[in-house]
């Protein structure tokens, strides 16, 4: 396929959840604004999240995040269908034709990530993570019940934390996969190869971890239930030659997660306390890792924090400082469920926000510091958007 910049948008389609078309692909113009709709997939139901991969000769070669598919590889979109019996679906990136579908093994699949040659899926209501080989998904040989990973737990928030709720799966640079458990106030870490749980990052009771971001050895966690960003640090434990084998509380390399501090995803903690609804959704780092963007449903805001106080390569002399509030703007609509930050060109960066309840994608210009301007420069109508995924060339 050619390296034509585009934006993939998915959203809810079923009555009671939304009225969207499924998945659509839009042209991205040279200045980063959204152009014409180029393709549409109506054969998917409630596609709440998407990821992308490259396939050559029916074998998945690599996962690509944030960049276009180049060369002879066939671009694929991997989506999850958020249903009582969830599915994972592979689609052609150009035509959005369905290439394969398999069970996620759980209920209300809400997130998917490509890790090596498999799709990892978060099943929210079942509280499990599922692993589906992409080759089996594409040729129809995927197991009826995929490999399921679980570590049941619960938290103190009535109605939200009666059991585990897996909400996101995230690959690390050291060969593991993080599974956010909103119901149990944990981020569980599994070996990507053996699928064994090797460590858990414990959050304060009532946090409700939803989405995470990694900055070096720092784990940044959005608390959906307490409205704060939590910061944890990966700590490597000193081991002697006769040291015991690490337990599930100490990773394969003898690491653990140490909670450092939390900061409000608002201008102040008082703003959170005064809100009747305050539910952070997605968080994402800037390309240079200096800024953290967060979307918050309820007040319908985009918040930007300075995270340079978390040294990317800490040493014994490094002292971590809490992220600092920089800016807060309206999301341009209601219920910002997801967003994407894109380098549209030299000095021309954009932020695309999926405002689920107002049926629009809001497009913001980012200034030279990476901060969004006060109002969007474009509004794109799309019913019940849940996820936006850019497909842009490397700049």
mmCIF file of C-alpha atoms in Angstrom:
data_model
loop_
_atom_site.group_PDB
_atom_site.id
_atom_site.type_symbol
_atom_site.label_atom_id
_atom_site.label_comp_id
_atom_site.label_asym_id
_atom_site.label_seq_id
_atom_site.Cartn_x
_atom_site.Cartn_y
_atom_site.Cartn_z
ATOM 1 C CA UNK A 1 0.000 0.000 0.000
ATOM 2 C CA UNK A 2 1.082 3.562 -0.455
ATOM 3 C CA UNK A 3 2.080 5.770 2.425
ATOM 4 C CA UNK A 4 -0.944 8.056 2.194
ATOM 5 C CA UNK A 5 -1.702 9.724 5.539
ATOM 6 C CA UNK A 6 -5.094 8.728 6.879
ATOM 7 C CA UNK A 7 -7.131 8.550 10.069
ATOM 8 C CA UNK A 8 -9.036 5.461 11.165
ATOM 9 C CA UNK A 9 -12.095 6.035 13.340
ATOM 10 C CA UNK A 10 -14.187 3.356 15.042
ATOM 11 C CA UNK A 11 -17.246 3.556 17.249
ATOM 12 C CA UNK A 12 -20.282 1.915 18.753
ATOM 13 C CA UNK A 13 -22.993 0.627 16.413
ATOM 14 C CA UNK A 14 -25.588 -1.210 18.515
ATOM 15 C CA UNK A 15 -28.730 0.317 20.010
ATOM 16 C CA UNK A 16 -28.029 1.264 23.589
ATOM 17 C CA UNK A 17 -24.339 1.771 22.857
ATOM 18 C CA UNK A 18 -24.257 3.992 19.782
ATOM 19 C CA UNK A 19 -25.342 4.624 16.221
ATOM 20 C CA UNK A 20 -22.019 4.682 14.381
ATOM 21 C CA UNK A 21 -21.151 3.061 11.051
ATOM 22 C CA UNK A 22 -18.440 0.796 12.499
ATOM 23 C CA UNK A 23 -15.011 1.784 11.165
ATOM 24 C CA UNK A 24 -14.129 4.451 8.601
ATOM 25 C CA UNK A 25 -10.888 5.654 7.037
ATOM 26 C CA UNK A 26 -10.424 9.347 6.254
ATOM 27 C CA UNK A 27 -7.791 11.114 4.216
ATOM 28 C CA UNK A 28 -5.451 13.355 6.193
ATOM 29 C CA UNK A 29 -4.518 16.474 4.250
ATOM 30 C CA UNK A 30 -1.048 18.023 4.206
ATOM 31 C CA UNK A 31 -1.894 20.426 7.042
ATOM 32 C CA UNK A 32 -3.253 17.595 9.203
ATOM 33 C CA UNK A 33 -6.957 18.378 8.896
ATOM 34 C CA UNK A 34 -9.343 15.556 8.014
ATOM 35 C CA UNK A 35 -10.390 15.158 4.391
ATOM 36 C CA UNK A 36 -12.869 12.892 2.649
ATOM 37 C CA UNK A 37 -14.046 9.532 3.921
ATOM 38 C CA UNK A 38 -12.251 6.944 1.775
ATOM 39 C CA UNK A 39 -13.560 3.608 3.061
ATOM 40 C CA UNK A 40 -16.072 2.224 5.540
ATOM 41 C CA UNK A 41 -16.576 -1.112 7.303
ATOM 42 C CA UNK A 42 -20.148 -1.843 8.326
ATOM 43 C CA UNK A 43 -19.520 -5.566 8.936
ATOM 44 C CA UNK A 44 -18.173 -4.941 12.444
ATOM 45 C CA UNK A 45 -20.241 -4.415 15.587
ATOM 46 C CA UNK A 46 -19.257 -2.071 18.416
ATOM 47 C CA UNK A 47 -15.573 -1.809 17.424
ATOM 48 C CA UNK A 48 -14.430 -0.024 20.576
ATOM 49 C CA UNK A 49 -10.683 -0.134 19.932
ATOM 50 C CA UNK A 50 -8.212 -0.735 17.097
ATOM 51 C CA UNK A 51 -4.536 -1.559 16.552
ATOM 52 C CA UNK A 52 -2.480 -1.957 13.381
ATOM 53 C CA UNK A 53 -0.028 -4.497 12.007
ATOM 54 C CA UNK A 54 1.810 -5.532 8.829
ATOM 55 C CA UNK A 55 1.460 -8.894 7.117
ATOM 56 C CA UNK A 56 3.626 -10.299 4.322
ATOM 57 C CA UNK A 57 2.898 -13.644 2.641
ATOM 58 C CA UNK A 58 0.194 -14.397 5.226
ATOM 59 C CA UNK A 59 2.677 -14.158 8.084
ATOM 60 C CA UNK A 60 2.671 -11.247 10.461
ATOM 61 C CA UNK A 61 6.090 -9.619 10.269
ATOM 62 C CA UNK A 62 5.900 -6.761 12.726
ATOM 63 C CA UNK A 63 3.610 -4.450 14.597
ATOM 64 C CA UNK A 64 3.639 -0.783 13.695
ATOM 65 C CA UNK A 65 2.563 1.910 16.072
ATOM 66 C CA UNK A 66 2.240 5.538 15.018
ATOM 67 C CA UNK A 67 3.729 5.123 11.539
ATOM 68 C CA UNK A 68 2.537 4.192 8.078
ATOM 69 C CA UNK A 69 2.898 0.801 6.464
ATOM 70 C CA UNK A 70 5.646 0.938 3.859
ATOM 71 C CA UNK A 71 7.001 -1.389 1.177
ATOM 72 C CA UNK A 72 5.355 -4.697 0.229
ATOM 73 C CA UNK A 73 3.619 -5.362 3.548
ATOM 74 C CA UNK A 74 -0.154 -5.584 3.680
ATOM 75 C CA UNK A 75 -1.609 -3.175 6.202
ATOM 76 C CA UNK A 76 -4.110 -4.625 8.650
ATOM 77 C CA UNK A 77 -6.446 -3.156 11.218
ATOM 78 C CA UNK A 78 -7.143 -5.301 14.261
ATOM 79 C CA UNK A 79 -10.335 -4.336 16.096
ATOM 80 C CA UNK A 80 -12.273 -5.699 19.049
ATOM 81 C CA UNK A 81 -16.056 -6.022 19.070
ATOM 82 C CA UNK A 82 -17.387 -5.001 22.489
ATOM 83 C CA UNK A 83 -20.199 -7.531 22.918
ATOM 84 C CA UNK A 84 -21.476 -10.003 25.554
ATOM 85 C CA UNK A 85 -19.419 -12.545 23.615
ATOM 86 C CA UNK A 86 -16.540 -10.452 22.337
ATOM 87 C CA UNK A 87 -14.561 -10.903 19.133
ATOM 88 C CA UNK A 88 -11.317 -9.781 17.565
ATOM 89 C CA UNK A 89 -11.486 -8.869 13.878
ATOM 90 C CA UNK A 90 -8.793 -8.342 11.222
ATOM 91 C CA UNK A 91 -9.513 -5.927 8.361
ATOM 92 C CA UNK A 92 -7.625 -4.777 5.294
ATOM 93 C CA UNK A 93 -6.379 -1.264 6.048
ATOM 94 C CA UNK A 94 -7.170 0.087 2.589
ATOM 95 C CA UNK A 95 -10.579 -1.425 1.845
ATOM 96 C CA UNK A 96 -11.623 -2.212 5.450
ATOM 97 C CA UNK A 97 -12.756 -5.632 4.199
ATOM 98 C CA UNK A 98 -12.960 -8.225 6.980
ATOM 99 C CA UNK A 99 -10.081 -10.720 6.688
ATOM 100 C CA UNK A 100 -10.834 -12.838 9.740
ATOM 101 C CA UNK A 101 -12.777 -12.974 13.002
ATOM 102 C CA UNK A 102 -12.284 -14.981 16.190
ATOM 103 C CA UNK A 103 -13.690 -15.107 19.702
ATOM 104 C CA UNK A 104 -11.985 -13.024 22.392
ATOM 105 C CA UNK A 105 -13.015 -15.620 24.946
ATOM 106 C CA UNK A 106 -14.735 -13.043 27.140
ATOM 107 C CA UNK A 107 -17.323 -10.316 27.501
ATOM 108 C CA UNK A 108 -17.091 -6.663 26.455
ATOM 109 C CA UNK A 109 -13.685 -6.645 24.751
ATOM 110 C CA UNK A 110 -12.543 -3.027 25.032
ATOM 111 C CA UNK A 111 -8.864 -2.878 24.073
ATOM 112 C CA UNK A 112 -6.401 -4.651 21.789
ATOM 113 C CA UNK A 113 -2.644 -4.472 21.206
ATOM 114 C CA UNK A 114 -0.358 -6.310 18.806
ATOM 115 C CA UNK A 115 2.512 -7.993 20.657
ATOM 116 C CA UNK A 116 4.920 -9.935 18.439
ATOM 117 C CA UNK A 117 2.673 -12.210 16.337
ATOM 118 C CA UNK A 118 -0.440 -12.160 18.509
ATOM 119 C CA UNK A 119 -3.346 -9.932 19.426
ATOM 120 C CA UNK A 120 -3.689 -9.305 23.159
ATOM 121 C CA UNK A 121 -7.225 -8.351 24.163
ATOM 122 C CA UNK A 122 -8.716 -6.886 27.349
ATOM 123 C CA UNK A 123 -12.121 -8.382 28.198
ATOM 124 C CA UNK A 124 -13.659 -5.816 30.543
ATOM 125 C CA UNK A 125 -16.642 -7.631 32.046
ATOM 126 C CA UNK A 126 -14.873 -10.985 32.225
ATOM 127 C CA UNK A 127 -11.772 -9.449 33.790
ATOM 128 C CA UNK A 128 -9.467 -11.486 31.547
ATOM 129 C CA UNK A 129 -6.771 -10.872 28.969
ATOM 130 C CA UNK A 130 -6.901 -13.048 25.853
ATOM 131 C CA UNK A 131 -4.092 -13.958 23.449
ATOM 132 C CA UNK A 132 -5.031 -14.796 19.843
ATOM 133 C CA UNK A 133 -2.295 -15.670 17.288
ATOM 134 C CA UNK A 134 -2.738 -13.445 14.249
ATOM 135 C CA UNK A 135 -1.989 -16.262 11.809
ATOM 136 C CA UNK A 136 -4.914 -18.263 13.193
ATOM 137 C CA UNK A 137 -7.155 -15.206 13.081
ATOM 138 C CA UNK A 138 -6.387 -14.715 9.399
ATOM 139 C CA UNK A 139 -6.649 -18.325 8.208
ATOM 140 C CA UNK A 140 -9.636 -19.282 10.354
ATOM 141 C CA UNK A 141 -7.772 -21.720 12.629
ATOM 142 C CA UNK A 142 -7.905 -19.594 15.796
ATOM 143 C CA UNK A 143 -8.997 -21.574 18.839
ATOM 144 C CA UNK A 144 -12.673 -21.330 19.750
ATOM 145 C CA UNK A 145 -11.542 -20.385 23.250
ATOM 146 C CA UNK A 146 -8.253 -18.432 23.093
ATOM 147 C CA UNK A 147 -5.564 -18.467 25.734
ATOM 148 C CA UNK A 148 -6.981 -16.579 28.713
ATOM 149 C CA UNK A 149 -5.008 -14.889 31.487
ATOM 150 C CA UNK A 150 -6.559 -13.770 34.755
ATOM 151 C CA UNK A 151 -5.681 -12.731 38.289
ATOM 152 C CA UNK A 152 -9.051 -12.086 39.990
ATOM 153 C CA UNK A 153 -9.454 -9.286 42.490
ATOM 154 C CA UNK A 154 -11.762 -6.516 43.658
ATOM 155 C CA UNK A 155 -11.707 -2.995 45.061
ATOM 156 C CA UNK A 156 -13.718 -0.768 47.400
ATOM 157 C CA UNK A 157 -15.826 1.251 44.932
ATOM 158 C CA UNK A 158 -19.379 -0.088 44.975
ATOM 159 C CA UNK A 159 -20.815 -0.875 41.567
ATOM 160 C CA UNK A 160 -17.462 -0.603 39.783
ATOM 161 C CA UNK A 161 -15.018 -2.823 41.648
ATOM 162 C CA UNK A 162 -16.942 -5.923 42.663
ATOM 163 C CA UNK A 163 -14.615 -7.998 40.455
ATOM 164 C CA UNK A 164 -11.714 -7.679 38.043
ATOM 165 C CA UNK A 165 -12.210 -5.509 34.935
ATOM 166 C CA UNK A 166 -9.369 -5.679 32.387
ATOM 167 C CA UNK A 167 -9.301 -2.367 30.534
ATOM 168 C CA UNK A 168 -6.031 -2.107 28.570
ATOM 169 C CA UNK A 169 -3.098 -4.227 27.371
ATOM 170 C CA UNK A 170 0.287 -2.542 26.831
ATOM 171 C CA UNK A 171 3.602 -4.015 25.684
ATOM 172 C CA UNK A 172 6.825 -3.012 27.461
ATOM 173 C CA UNK A 173 10.340 -2.632 26.079
ATOM 174 C CA UNK A 174 11.577 -5.538 28.218
ATOM 175 C CA UNK A 175 9.366 -8.317 26.848
ATOM 176 C CA UNK A 176 6.278 -8.164 29.030
ATOM 177 C CA UNK A 177 2.673 -7.054 28.705
ATOM 178 C CA UNK A 178 0.812 -4.867 31.210
ATOM 179 C CA UNK A 179 -2.891 -5.492 31.863
ATOM 180 C CA UNK A 180 -4.764 -2.694 33.636
ATOM 181 C CA UNK A 181 -7.363 -4.059 36.070
ATOM 182 C CA UNK A 182 -9.824 -1.282 36.884
ATOM 183 C CA UNK A 183 -11.747 -3.498 39.289
ATOM 184 C CA UNK A 184 -8.806 -4.672 41.402
ATOM 185 C CA UNK A 185 -6.613 -1.522 41.554
ATOM 186 C CA UNK A 186 -3.701 -3.325 39.913
ATOM 187 C CA UNK A 187 -1.664 -3.359 36.738
ATOM 188 C CA UNK A 188 -0.654 -6.979 36.205
ATOM 189 C CA UNK A 189 2.512 -7.756 34.250
ATOM 190 C CA UNK A 190 2.791 -10.939 32.177
ATOM 191 C CA UNK A 191 5.689 -12.431 30.251
ATOM 192 C CA UNK A 192 4.923 -11.928 26.549
ATOM 193 C CA UNK A 193 6.442 -15.326 25.744
ATOM 194 C CA UNK A 194 5.406 -17.611 28.622
ATOM 195 C CA UNK A 195 2.164 -15.721 29.523
ATOM 196 C CA UNK A 196 3.063 -16.124 33.212
ATOM 197 C CA UNK A 197 2.179 -13.289 35.577
ATOM 198 C CA UNK A 198 5.488 -12.128 36.975
ATOM 199 C CA UNK A 199 4.624 -9.020 38.981
ATOM 200 C CA UNK A 200 1.761 -6.648 39.792
ATOM 201 C CA UNK A 201 1.839 -2.897 40.271
ATOM 202 C CA UNK A 202 -0.438 -2.123 43.212
ATOM 203 C CA UNK A 203 -2.435 1.127 43.182
ATOM 204 C CA UNK A 204 -4.143 2.849 46.138
ATOM 205 C CA UNK A 205 -7.646 1.466 46.853
ATOM 206 C CA UNK A 206 -10.299 3.088 44.669
ATOM 207 C CA UNK A 207 -7.903 4.218 41.910
ATOM 208 C CA UNK A 208 -9.579 2.267 39.107
ATOM 209 C CA UNK A 209 -6.584 2.027 36.708
ATOM 210 C CA UNK A 210 -7.823 2.426 33.123
ATOM 211 C CA UNK A 211 -5.034 3.329 30.672
ATOM 212 C CA UNK A 212 -1.276 3.562 31.184
ATOM 213 C CA UNK A 213 1.801 5.070 29.531
ATOM 214 C CA UNK A 214 5.473 4.192 29.978
ATOM 215 C CA UNK A 215 8.294 6.728 30.228
ATOM 216 C CA UNK A 216 11.478 4.724 30.668
ATOM 217 C CA UNK A 217 11.141 2.908 33.987
ATOM 218 C CA UNK A 218 8.173 5.011 35.077
ATOM 219 C CA UNK A 219 4.631 3.709 34.818
ATOM 220 C CA UNK A 220 1.977 6.423 34.468
ATOM 221 C CA UNK A 221 -1.549 5.266 35.300
ATOM 222 C CA UNK A 222 -4.852 7.095 34.752
ATOM 223 C CA UNK A 223 -7.210 6.463 37.657
ATOM 224 C CA UNK A 224 -10.721 6.432 36.207
ATOM 225 C CA UNK A 225 -12.318 6.316 39.648
ATOM 226 C CA UNK A 226 -10.158 8.790 41.605
ATOM 227 C CA UNK A 227 -9.417 11.253 38.782
ATOM 228 C CA UNK A 228 -5.647 11.278 39.316
ATOM 229 C CA UNK A 229 -2.496 10.290 37.456
ATOM 230 C CA UNK A 230 -0.449 7.820 39.475
ATOM 231 C CA UNK A 231 3.298 7.438 39.004
ATOM 232 C CA UNK A 232 5.161 4.217 39.800
ATOM 233 C CA UNK A 233 8.818 3.353 39.254
ATOM 234 C CA UNK A 234 10.264 0.047 38.139
ATOM 235 C CA UNK A 235 12.836 -0.947 40.744
ATOM 236 C CA UNK A 236 15.458 -3.582 39.976
ATOM 237 C CA UNK A 237 16.336 -5.650 43.010
ATOM 238 C CA UNK A 238 19.941 -6.506 43.760
ATOM 239 C CA UNK A 239 20.525 -10.251 43.537
ATOM 240 C CA UNK A 240 23.436 -12.388 44.630
ATOM 241 C CA UNK A 241 24.476 -15.673 43.050
ATOM 242 C CA UNK A 242 22.440 -17.721 45.506
ATOM 243 C CA UNK A 243 19.405 -15.415 45.521
ATOM 244 C CA UNK A 244 16.018 -17.186 45.347
ATOM 245 C CA UNK A 245 13.972 -17.286 42.167
ATOM 246 C CA UNK A 246 11.811 -14.132 41.920
ATOM 247 C CA UNK A 247 8.184 -14.502 42.987
ATOM 248 C CA UNK A 248 5.062 -13.056 41.334
ATOM 249 C CA UNK A 249 5.748 -9.874 43.299
ATOM 250 C CA UNK A 250 9.259 -9.658 41.829
ATOM 251 C CA UNK A 251 9.554 -9.806 38.037
ATOM 252 C CA UNK A 252 11.665 -12.229 36.013
ATOM 253 C CA UNK A 253 14.593 -9.839 36.218
ATOM 254 C CA UNK A 254 13.974 -9.247 39.916
ATOM 255 C CA UNK A 255 11.991 -6.011 39.478
ATOM 256 C CA UNK A 256 9.041 -4.637 41.374
ATOM 257 C CA UNK A 257 6.854 -1.530 41.024
ATOM 258 C CA UNK A 258 7.160 1.210 43.633
ATOM 259 C CA UNK A 259 4.332 3.732 43.921
ATOM 260 C CA UNK A 260 5.698 7.294 44.101
ATOM 261 C CA UNK A 261 2.894 9.843 43.970
ATOM 262 C CA UNK A 262 -0.297 10.987 42.310
ATOM 263 C CA UNK A 263 -1.328 14.278 40.752
ATOM 264 C CA UNK A 264 -4.806 15.514 39.762
ATOM 265 C CA UNK A 265 -5.837 15.351 36.122
ATOM 266 C CA UNK A 266 -7.197 18.863 36.501
ATOM 267 C CA UNK A 267 -5.892 22.230 37.543
ATOM 268 C CA UNK A 268 -6.448 21.246 41.189
ATOM 269 C CA UNK A 269 -7.709 18.383 43.351
ATOM 270 C CA UNK A 270 -10.541 20.679 44.469
ATOM 271 C CA UNK A 271 -11.857 20.707 40.894
ATOM 272 C CA UNK A 272 -12.135 16.916 41.003
ATOM 273 C CA UNK A 273 -13.823 16.918 44.396
ATOM 274 C CA UNK A 274 -16.407 19.426 43.168
ATOM 275 C CA UNK A 275 -17.302 17.400 40.043
ATOM 276 C CA UNK A 276 -20.297 15.091 39.952
ATOM 277 C CA UNK A 277 -18.656 13.181 37.068
ATOM 278 C CA UNK A 278 -14.899 13.018 36.587
ATOM 279 C CA UNK A 279 -13.658 10.000 34.642
ATOM 280 C CA UNK A 280 -10.237 10.080 32.928
ATOM 281 C CA UNK A 281 -10.104 7.872 29.841
ATOM 282 C CA UNK A 282 -7.018 7.778 27.617
ATOM 283 C CA UNK A 283 -3.490 9.040 28.340
ATOM 284 C CA UNK A 284 -0.615 9.378 25.873
ATOM 285 C CA UNK A 285 2.925 10.756 25.856
ATOM 286 C CA UNK A 286 4.203 13.227 23.283
ATOM 287 C CA UNK A 287 6.717 11.905 20.758
ATOM 288 C CA UNK A 288 9.627 13.323 22.766
ATOM 289 C CA UNK A 289 8.224 11.980 26.040
ATOM 290 C CA UNK A 290 8.156 15.393 27.710
ATOM 291 C CA UNK A 291 4.387 15.881 27.866
ATOM 292 C CA UNK A 292 1.526 13.692 28.976
ATOM 293 C CA UNK A 293 -1.913 14.282 27.467
ATOM 294 C CA UNK A 294 -5.077 13.055 29.210
ATOM 295 C CA UNK A 295 -8.758 13.094 28.278
ATOM 296 C CA UNK A 296 -11.327 13.477 31.043
ATOM 297 C CA UNK A 297 -15.021 12.652 30.634
ATOM 298 C CA UNK A 298 -17.507 14.629 32.695
ATOM 299 C CA UNK A 299 -15.832 18.036 32.558
ATOM 300 C CA UNK A 300 -14.926 17.071 28.950
ATOM 301 C CA UNK A 301 -11.371 18.330 29.001
ATOM 302 C CA UNK A 302 -7.933 17.649 27.591
ATOM 303 C CA UNK A 303 -5.245 18.088 30.238
ATOM 304 C CA UNK A 304 -1.505 18.398 29.565
ATOM 305 C CA UNK A 305 1.151 17.665 32.184
ATOM 306 C CA UNK A 306 4.916 18.219 32.115
ATOM 307 C CA UNK A 307 6.587 14.875 32.923
ATOM 308 C CA UNK A 308 10.233 15.918 32.483
ATOM 309 C CA UNK A 309 10.659 15.553 36.242
ATOM 310 C CA UNK A 310 10.647 11.796 35.645
ATOM 311 C CA UNK A 311 14.145 11.154 34.245
ATOM 312 C CA UNK A 312 13.979 8.803 31.272
ATOM 313 C CA UNK A 313 17.212 7.107 32.339
ATOM 314 C CA UNK A 314 17.304 7.453 36.117
ATOM 315 C CA UNK A 315 20.449 6.705 38.075
ATOM 316 C CA UNK A 316 21.277 6.752 41.739
ATOM 317 C CA UNK A 317 21.497 10.576 41.698
ATOM 318 C CA UNK A 318 18.142 11.079 39.976
ATOM 319 C CA UNK A 319 15.282 12.416 42.042
ATOM 320 C CA UNK A 320 11.844 12.085 40.527
ATOM 321 C CA UNK A 321 9.510 15.075 40.653
ATOM 322 C CA UNK A 322 5.723 14.871 40.263
ATOM 323 C CA UNK A 323 4.281 15.808 36.858
ATOM 324 C CA UNK A 324 3.272 19.463 36.660
ATOM 325 C CA UNK A 325 0.014 20.884 35.304
ATOM 326 C CA UNK A 326 0.487 22.942 32.117
ATOM 327 C CA UNK A 327 -2.835 23.418 30.351
ATOM 328 C CA UNK A 328 -6.473 22.403 30.295
ATOM 329 C CA UNK A 329 -8.848 22.970 27.367
ATOM 330 C CA UNK A 330 -12.321 21.841 26.407
ATOM 331 C CA UNK A 331 -12.324 18.590 24.422
ATOM 332 C CA UNK A 332 -14.554 20.244 21.826
ATOM 333 C CA UNK A 333 -17.478 17.941 22.622
ATOM 334 C CA UNK A 334 -18.930 15.526 25.150
ATOM 335 C CA UNK A 335 -17.343 12.402 26.648
ATOM 336 C CA UNK A 336 -13.800 12.323 25.153
ATOM 337 C CA UNK A 337 -13.186 8.588 25.129
ATOM 338 C CA UNK A 338 -9.937 8.498 23.145
ATOM 339 C CA UNK A 339 -7.520 10.719 21.242
ATOM 340 C CA UNK A 340 -4.368 10.588 19.137
ATOM 341 C CA UNK A 341 -1.415 12.977 18.804
ATOM 342 C CA UNK A 342 0.014 13.269 15.284
ATOM 343 C CA UNK A 343 3.020 15.003 13.761
ATOM 344 C CA UNK A 344 1.319 16.207 10.601
ATOM 345 C CA UNK A 345 4.334 18.043 9.234
ATOM 346 C CA UNK A 346 7.238 20.236 10.207
ATOM 347 C CA UNK A 347 5.933 22.430 13.012
ATOM 348 C CA UNK A 348 2.382 21.277 12.224
ATOM 349 C CA UNK A 349 1.114 18.931 14.909
ATOM 350 C CA UNK A 350 -2.474 17.909 15.582
ATOM 351 C CA UNK A 351 -4.566 16.333 18.316
ATOM 352 C CA UNK A 352 -7.629 14.285 17.284
ATOM 353 C CA UNK A 353 -10.242 13.729 20.009
ATOM 354 C CA UNK A 354 -13.088 11.183 19.805
ATOM 355 C CA UNK A 355 -16.019 12.823 21.619
ATOM 356 C CA UNK A 356 -18.329 9.833 21.971
ATOM 357 C CA UNK A 357 -21.559 11.451 23.169
ATOM 358 C CA UNK A 358 -21.527 14.465 20.842
ATOM 359 C CA UNK A 359 -20.808 12.334 17.737
ATOM 360 C CA UNK A 360 -17.742 14.253 16.577
ATOM 361 C CA UNK A 361 -13.984 14.149 16.161
ATOM 362 C CA UNK A 362 -12.453 17.454 17.297
ATOM 363 C CA UNK A 363 -9.155 18.448 15.645
ATOM 364 C CA UNK A 364 -6.809 20.723 17.610
ATOM 365 C CA UNK A 365 -3.616 22.477 16.571
ATOM 366 C CA UNK A 366 -0.671 21.941 18.927
ATOM 367 C CA UNK A 367 1.657 24.899 19.366
ATOM 368 C CA UNK A 368 5.466 24.784 19.284
ATOM 369 C CA UNK A 369 5.489 23.497 22.873
ATOM 370 C CA UNK A 370 3.002 20.739 22.058
ATOM 371 C CA UNK A 371 0.094 22.411 23.882
ATOM 372 C CA UNK A 372 -3.398 22.416 22.327
ATOM 373 C CA UNK A 373 -4.967 25.695 21.326
ATOM 374 C CA UNK A 374 -8.133 26.754 23.157
ATOM 375 C CA UNK A 375 -10.577 25.562 20.503
ATOM 376 C CA UNK A 376 -10.646 22.995 17.685
ATOM 377 C CA UNK A 377 -9.893 24.023 14.106
ATOM 378 C CA UNK A 378 -12.183 21.338 12.682
ATOM 379 C CA UNK A 379 -15.137 19.188 13.740
ATOM 380 C CA UNK A 380 -15.753 15.911 11.884
ATOM 381 C CA UNK A 381 -19.161 14.261 12.244
ATOM 382 C CA UNK A 382 -18.954 10.582 13.226
ATOM 383 C CA UNK A 383 -21.618 8.872 15.309
ATOM 384 C CA UNK A 384 -20.484 7.464 18.688
ATOM 385 C CA UNK A 385 -16.697 7.521 18.074
ATOM 386 C CA UNK A 386 -14.645 5.415 20.479
ATOM 387 C CA UNK A 387 -11.147 5.216 18.981
ATOM 388 C CA UNK A 388 -8.961 7.167 16.542
ATOM 389 C CA UNK A 389 -5.828 5.680 14.976
ATOM 390 C CA UNK A 390 -3.558 7.734 12.705
ATOM 391 C CA UNK A 391 -1.755 6.162 9.752
ATOM 392 C CA UNK A 392 0.964 8.666 8.860
ATOM 393 C CA UNK A 393 4.456 8.421 7.371
ATOM 394 C CA UNK A 394 7.509 8.766 9.595
ATOM 395 C CA UNK A 395 8.671 12.394 9.546
#
